[in-house]
Coordinates of C-alpha atoms and ligand atoms in Angstrom, one line a residue:
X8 CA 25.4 -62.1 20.6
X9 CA 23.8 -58.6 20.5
X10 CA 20.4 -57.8 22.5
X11 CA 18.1 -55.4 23.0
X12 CA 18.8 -54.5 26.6
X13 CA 17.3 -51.6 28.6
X14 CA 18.3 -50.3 31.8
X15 CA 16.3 -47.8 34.5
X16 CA 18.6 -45.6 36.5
X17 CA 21.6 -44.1 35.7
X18 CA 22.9 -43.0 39.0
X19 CA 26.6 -44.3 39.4
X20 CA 26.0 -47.8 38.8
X21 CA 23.5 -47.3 36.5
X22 CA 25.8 -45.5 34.5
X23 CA 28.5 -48.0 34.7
X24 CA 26.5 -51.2 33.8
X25 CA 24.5 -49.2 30.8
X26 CA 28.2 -48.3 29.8
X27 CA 29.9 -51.7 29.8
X28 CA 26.9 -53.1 28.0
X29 CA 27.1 -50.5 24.9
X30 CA 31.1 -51.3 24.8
X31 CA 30.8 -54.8 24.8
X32 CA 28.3 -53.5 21.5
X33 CA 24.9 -54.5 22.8
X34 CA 21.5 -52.2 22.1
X35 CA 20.8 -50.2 25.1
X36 CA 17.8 -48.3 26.0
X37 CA 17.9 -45.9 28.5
X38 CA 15.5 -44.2 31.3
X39 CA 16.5 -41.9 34.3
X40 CA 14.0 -39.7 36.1
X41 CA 16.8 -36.8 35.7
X42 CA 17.2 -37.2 31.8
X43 CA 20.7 -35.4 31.5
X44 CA 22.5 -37.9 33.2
X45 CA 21.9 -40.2 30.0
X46 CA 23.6 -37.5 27.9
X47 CA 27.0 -38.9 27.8
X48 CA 25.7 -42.4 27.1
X49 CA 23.8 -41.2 24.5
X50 CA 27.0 -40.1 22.7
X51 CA 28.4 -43.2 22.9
X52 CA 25.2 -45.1 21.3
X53 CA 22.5 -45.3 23.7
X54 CA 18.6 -44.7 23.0
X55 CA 17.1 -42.2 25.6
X56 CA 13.4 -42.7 26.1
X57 CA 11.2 -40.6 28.1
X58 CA 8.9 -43.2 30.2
X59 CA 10.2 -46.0 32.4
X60 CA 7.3 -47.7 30.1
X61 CA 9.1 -46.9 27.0
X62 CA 11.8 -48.4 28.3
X63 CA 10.7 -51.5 29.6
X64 CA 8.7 -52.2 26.0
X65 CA 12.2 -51.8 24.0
X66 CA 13.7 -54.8 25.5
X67 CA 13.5 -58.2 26.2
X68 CA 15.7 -57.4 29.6
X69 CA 15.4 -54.9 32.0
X70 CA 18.0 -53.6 34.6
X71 CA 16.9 -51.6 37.2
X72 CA 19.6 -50.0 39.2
X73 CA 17.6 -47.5 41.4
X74 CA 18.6 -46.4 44.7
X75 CA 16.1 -48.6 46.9
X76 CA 13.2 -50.7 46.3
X77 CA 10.7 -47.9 46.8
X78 CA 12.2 -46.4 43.7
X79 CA 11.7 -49.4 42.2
X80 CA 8.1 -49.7 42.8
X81 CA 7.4 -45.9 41.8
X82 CA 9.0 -46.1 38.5
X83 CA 7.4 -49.5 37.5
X84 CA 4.0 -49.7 39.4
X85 CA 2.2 -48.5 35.9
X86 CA 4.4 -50.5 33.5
X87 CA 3.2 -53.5 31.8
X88 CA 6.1 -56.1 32.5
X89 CA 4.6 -59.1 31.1
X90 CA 6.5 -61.4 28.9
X91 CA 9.9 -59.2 30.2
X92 CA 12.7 -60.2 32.2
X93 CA 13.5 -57.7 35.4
X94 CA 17.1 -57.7 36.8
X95 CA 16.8 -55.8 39.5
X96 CA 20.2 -54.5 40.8
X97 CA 18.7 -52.3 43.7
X98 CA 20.1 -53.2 46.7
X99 CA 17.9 -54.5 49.5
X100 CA 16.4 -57.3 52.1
X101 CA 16.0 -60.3 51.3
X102 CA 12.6 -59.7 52.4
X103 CA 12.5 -57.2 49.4
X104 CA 13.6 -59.1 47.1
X105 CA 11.4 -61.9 47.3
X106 CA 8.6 -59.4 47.8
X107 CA 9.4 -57.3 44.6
X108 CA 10.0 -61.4 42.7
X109 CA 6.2 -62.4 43.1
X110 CA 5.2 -58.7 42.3
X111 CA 7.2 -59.1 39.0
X112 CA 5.7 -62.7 38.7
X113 CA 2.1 -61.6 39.2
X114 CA 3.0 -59.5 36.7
X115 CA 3.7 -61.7 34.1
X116 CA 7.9 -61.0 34.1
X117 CA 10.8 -62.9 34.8
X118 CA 12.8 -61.5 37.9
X119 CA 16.2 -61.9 38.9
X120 CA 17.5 -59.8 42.1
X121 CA 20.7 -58.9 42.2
X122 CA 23.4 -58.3 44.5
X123 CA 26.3 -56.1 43.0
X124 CA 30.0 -56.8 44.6
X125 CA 31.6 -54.0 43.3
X126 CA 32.1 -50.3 42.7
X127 CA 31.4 -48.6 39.5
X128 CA 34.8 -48.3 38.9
X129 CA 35.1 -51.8 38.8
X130 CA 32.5 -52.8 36.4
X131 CA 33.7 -54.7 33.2
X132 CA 36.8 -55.2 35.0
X133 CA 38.5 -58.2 36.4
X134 CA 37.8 -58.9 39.9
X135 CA 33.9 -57.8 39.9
X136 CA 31.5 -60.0 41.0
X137 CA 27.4 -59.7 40.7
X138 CA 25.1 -62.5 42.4
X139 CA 22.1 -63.2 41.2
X140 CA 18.7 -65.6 42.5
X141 CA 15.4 -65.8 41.1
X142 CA 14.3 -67.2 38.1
X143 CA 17.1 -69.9 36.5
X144 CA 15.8 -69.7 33.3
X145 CA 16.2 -65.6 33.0
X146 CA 19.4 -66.0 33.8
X147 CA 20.8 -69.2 31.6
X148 CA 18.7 -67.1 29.2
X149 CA 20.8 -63.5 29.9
X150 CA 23.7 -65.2 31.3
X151 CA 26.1 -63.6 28.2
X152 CA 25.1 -60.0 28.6
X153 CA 25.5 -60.4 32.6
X154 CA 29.3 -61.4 31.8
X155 CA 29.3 -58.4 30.0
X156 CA 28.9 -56.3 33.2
X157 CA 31.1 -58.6 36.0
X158 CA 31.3 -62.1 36.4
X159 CA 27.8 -63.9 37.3
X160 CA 26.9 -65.9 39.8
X161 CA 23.8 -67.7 40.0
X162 CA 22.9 -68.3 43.9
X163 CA 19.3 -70.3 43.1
X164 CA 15.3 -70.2 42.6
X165 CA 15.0 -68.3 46.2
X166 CA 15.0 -64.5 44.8
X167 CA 16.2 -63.3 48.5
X168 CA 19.7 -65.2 48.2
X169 CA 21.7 -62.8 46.4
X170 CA 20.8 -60.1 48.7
X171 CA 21.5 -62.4 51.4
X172 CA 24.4 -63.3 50.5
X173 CA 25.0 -59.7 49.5
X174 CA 24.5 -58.3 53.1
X175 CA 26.6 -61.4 54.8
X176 CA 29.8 -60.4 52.6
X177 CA 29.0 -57.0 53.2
X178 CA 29.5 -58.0 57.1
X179 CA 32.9 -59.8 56.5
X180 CA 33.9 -56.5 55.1
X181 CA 32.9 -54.3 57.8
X182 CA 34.1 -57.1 60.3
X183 CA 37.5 -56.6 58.9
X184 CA 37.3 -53.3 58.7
X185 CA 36.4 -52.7 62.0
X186 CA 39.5 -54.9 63.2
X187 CA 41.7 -52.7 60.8
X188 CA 40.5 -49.3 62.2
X189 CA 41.2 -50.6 66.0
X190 CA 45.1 -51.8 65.2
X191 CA 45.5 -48.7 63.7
X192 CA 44.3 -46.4 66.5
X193 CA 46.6 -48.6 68.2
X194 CA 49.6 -48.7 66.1
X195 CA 48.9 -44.9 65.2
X196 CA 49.2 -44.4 69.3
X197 CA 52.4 -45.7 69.4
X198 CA 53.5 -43.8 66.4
X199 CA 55.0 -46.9 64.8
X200 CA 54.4 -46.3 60.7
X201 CA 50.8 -47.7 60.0
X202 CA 51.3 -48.4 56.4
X203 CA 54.3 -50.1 56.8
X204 CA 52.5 -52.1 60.0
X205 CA 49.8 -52.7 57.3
X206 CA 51.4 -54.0 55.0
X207 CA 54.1 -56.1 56.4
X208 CA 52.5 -57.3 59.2
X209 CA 48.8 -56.8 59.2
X210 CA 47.8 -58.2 55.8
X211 CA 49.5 -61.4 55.5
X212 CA 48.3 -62.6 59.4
X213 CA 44.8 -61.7 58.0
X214 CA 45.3 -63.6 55.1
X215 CA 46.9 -66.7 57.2
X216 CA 43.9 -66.5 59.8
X217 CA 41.2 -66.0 56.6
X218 CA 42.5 -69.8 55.5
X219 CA 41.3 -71.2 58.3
X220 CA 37.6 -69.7 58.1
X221 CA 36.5 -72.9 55.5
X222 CA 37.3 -75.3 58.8
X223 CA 35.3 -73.4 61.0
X224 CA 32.6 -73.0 58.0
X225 CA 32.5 -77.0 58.0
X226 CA 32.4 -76.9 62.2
X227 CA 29.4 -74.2 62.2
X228 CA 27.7 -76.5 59.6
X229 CA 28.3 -79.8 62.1
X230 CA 27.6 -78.2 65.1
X231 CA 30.9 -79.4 66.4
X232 CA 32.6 -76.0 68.4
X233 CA 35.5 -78.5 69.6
X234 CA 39.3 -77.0 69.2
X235 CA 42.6 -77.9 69.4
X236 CA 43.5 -74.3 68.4
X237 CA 42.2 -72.1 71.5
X238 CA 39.0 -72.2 73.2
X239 CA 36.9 -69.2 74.4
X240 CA 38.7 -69.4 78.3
X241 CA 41.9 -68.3 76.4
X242 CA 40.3 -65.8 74.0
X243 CA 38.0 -64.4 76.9
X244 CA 41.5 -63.7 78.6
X245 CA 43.7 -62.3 75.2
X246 CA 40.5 -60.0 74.8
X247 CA 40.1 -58.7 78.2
X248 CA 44.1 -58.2 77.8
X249 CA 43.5 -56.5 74.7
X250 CA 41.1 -54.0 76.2
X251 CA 43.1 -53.3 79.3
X252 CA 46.2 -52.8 76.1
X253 CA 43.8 -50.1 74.7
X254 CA 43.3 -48.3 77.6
X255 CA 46.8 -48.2 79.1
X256 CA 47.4 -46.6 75.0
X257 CA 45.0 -44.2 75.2
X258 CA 42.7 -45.9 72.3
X259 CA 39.1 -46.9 73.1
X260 CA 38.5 -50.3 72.3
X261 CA 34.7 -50.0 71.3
X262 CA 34.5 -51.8 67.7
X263 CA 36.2 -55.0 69.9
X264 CA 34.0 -54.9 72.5
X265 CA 31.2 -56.4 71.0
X266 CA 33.1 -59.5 70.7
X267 CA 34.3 -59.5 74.0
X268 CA 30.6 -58.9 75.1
X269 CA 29.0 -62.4 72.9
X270 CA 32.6 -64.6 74.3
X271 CA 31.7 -63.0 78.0
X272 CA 28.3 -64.9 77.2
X273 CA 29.0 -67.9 76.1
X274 CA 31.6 -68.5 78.7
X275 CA 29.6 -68.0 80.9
X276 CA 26.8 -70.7 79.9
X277 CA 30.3 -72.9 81.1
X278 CA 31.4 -73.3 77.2
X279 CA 34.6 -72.0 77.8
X280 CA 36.1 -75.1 76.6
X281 CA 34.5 -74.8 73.1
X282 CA 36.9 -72.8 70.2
X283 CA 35.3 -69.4 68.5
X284 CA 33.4 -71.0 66.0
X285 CA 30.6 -71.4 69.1
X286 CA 29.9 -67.9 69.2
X287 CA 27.7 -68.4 65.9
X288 CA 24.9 -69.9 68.8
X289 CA 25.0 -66.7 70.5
X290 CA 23.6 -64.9 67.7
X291 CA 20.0 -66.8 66.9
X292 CA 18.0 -65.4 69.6
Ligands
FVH300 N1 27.7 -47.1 43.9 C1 28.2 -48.2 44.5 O1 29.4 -48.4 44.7 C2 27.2 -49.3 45.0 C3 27.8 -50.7 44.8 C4 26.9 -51.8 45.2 C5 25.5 -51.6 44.7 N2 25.0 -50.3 44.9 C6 23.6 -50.1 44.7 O2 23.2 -49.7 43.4 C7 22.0 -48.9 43.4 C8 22.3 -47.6 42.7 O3 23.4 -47.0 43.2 P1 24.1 -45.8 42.6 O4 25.5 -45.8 43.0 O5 23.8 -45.7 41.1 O6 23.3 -44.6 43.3 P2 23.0 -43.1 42.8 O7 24.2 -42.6 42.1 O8 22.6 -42.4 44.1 O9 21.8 -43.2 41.9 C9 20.5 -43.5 42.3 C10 19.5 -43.7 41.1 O10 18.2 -43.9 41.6 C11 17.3 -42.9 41.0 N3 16.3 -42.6 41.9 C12 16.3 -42.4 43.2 N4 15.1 -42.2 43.7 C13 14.2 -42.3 42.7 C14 12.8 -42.3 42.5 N5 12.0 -42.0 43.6 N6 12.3 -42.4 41.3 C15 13.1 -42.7 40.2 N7 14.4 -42.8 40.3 C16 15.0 -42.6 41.5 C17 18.3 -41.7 40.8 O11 17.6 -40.9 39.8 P3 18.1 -39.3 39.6 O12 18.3 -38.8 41.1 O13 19.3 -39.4 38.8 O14 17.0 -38.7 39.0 C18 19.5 -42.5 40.2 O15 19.3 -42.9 38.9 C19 21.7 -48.7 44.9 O16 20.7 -49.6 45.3 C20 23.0 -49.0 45.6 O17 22.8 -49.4 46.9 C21 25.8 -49.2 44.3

């Protein structure tokens, strides 16, 4: 079915999702606060209006893809959003999020946050993913044109979920990151060929370990940290063998160290028989 959608911002994402949405045929209105980066959406169909106002009034839903809430707050502080629904695609805090939701509901809108998992590239492709919380209505309501843009996934009432669960898979990434930037100092040291290393080796062992992370999910969850796999007295020693690896190789081991640091610390509260999945405690403070 074809709406009226309208979206604010047309930085890189922007650009994408107001993009997708006139391909897929949809009515798009568009706002920027530098008007020329609508121009090549306008050649394609779009509706350039000069007021984030304008904008909001030509459609039932409203994207906002801004680069922080701030931005958000400056471009729609004066706009009458009542009756609308706000998507909000600006990535924050939780604490934003649900901030900027009873703003929008004060308001008289609808709002959905949402947490983008993917690159522009990637939009309207296979493989993209966009969370969104807030209002379940708005989105069984928009749910069509979201699809439109990457799959949707609706994470519940609580607008500061999807940036929640935004930031935590954000983590996961720069977690594994961080673990592939240390082998490869490491690897690159010894001048064995990193891609190959990579690919042969590196991946599938990530993927093999990454299966196990639902049975510590359902451990973390039970507050059980037993193990029959290997507690924190034999990764406290493979870590402290790791560093002292590092250093005999001439790499500095600092994005492990943190770990070592937080299993240091729970060993030494005399857990050492527990498995990793006990380092979660560490963290609450
Ligand atoms: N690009 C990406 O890969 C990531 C993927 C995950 C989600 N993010 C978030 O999406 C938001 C927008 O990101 P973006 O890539 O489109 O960012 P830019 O290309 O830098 O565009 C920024 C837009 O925001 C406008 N803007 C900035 N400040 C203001 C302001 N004070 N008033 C009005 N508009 C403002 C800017 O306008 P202009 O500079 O073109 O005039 C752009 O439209 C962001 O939250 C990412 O974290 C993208």
């Amino acid at each position: 079915m074809t709406e009226n959608i309208s979206v604010l911002g047309l930085g890189l994402m922007g650009s994408a999702l107001a993009d997708a949405l006139l391909s897929a045929g949809h009515h798009v209105t568009v706002w920027n606060r530098t008007p020329a980066k609508a121009d090549p959406l306008i050649a394609k169909g779009a509706v350039r209006v000069a007021t984030p106002a304008e904008a909001v009034e030509a459609s039932p839903l409203v994207i906002v893809c801004l680069l922080d809430y701030p931005s958000v707050y400056e471009v729609l502080q004066d706009v009458s959003l009542a009756g609308k629904t706000i998507a909000n695609l600006t990535t924050g805090r939780p604490s934003e999020a649900r901030e900027a939701a009873s703003w929008a509901v004060e308001r008289g809108a609808d709002y959905l946050d949402g947490g983008i998992m993917a690159v522009p590239q990637m939009i309207a492709e296979p493989g993209a993913l966009i969370l969104y919380s807030g209002s379940r209505s708005a989105f069984e309501r928009h749910e069509q044109a979201f699809a439109v843009l990457a799959e949707p996934r609706y994470v519940g009432e609580d607008a500061g979920m999807a940036p929640l669960l935004d930031l935590a898979m954000l983590t996961g990434m720069y977690g594994q990151i961080a673990g592939f930037l240390e082998a490869a100092a490491m690897v690159a040291s010894a001048k064995y060929p990193l891609k190959e290393f990579t690919t042969d080796l590196l991946i599938p062992w990530l993927n093999a370990m990454a299966a196990l992370q639902p049975a510590w999910a359902d451990k973390i969850e039970a507050g059980d940290h037993s193990t029959e796999v290997s507690n924190l007295e034999a990764n406290r020693a493979a870590l402290e063998n790791l560093v002292r690896a590092f250093r005999e190789q001439g790499v500095k081991p600092d994005l492990l160290l943190p770990l070592k640091t937080v299993i240091d610390q729970r060993t030494a509260r005399g857990l050492a028989h527990e498995g990793l999945s006990g380092l979660v405690e560490e963290l609450y403070p």
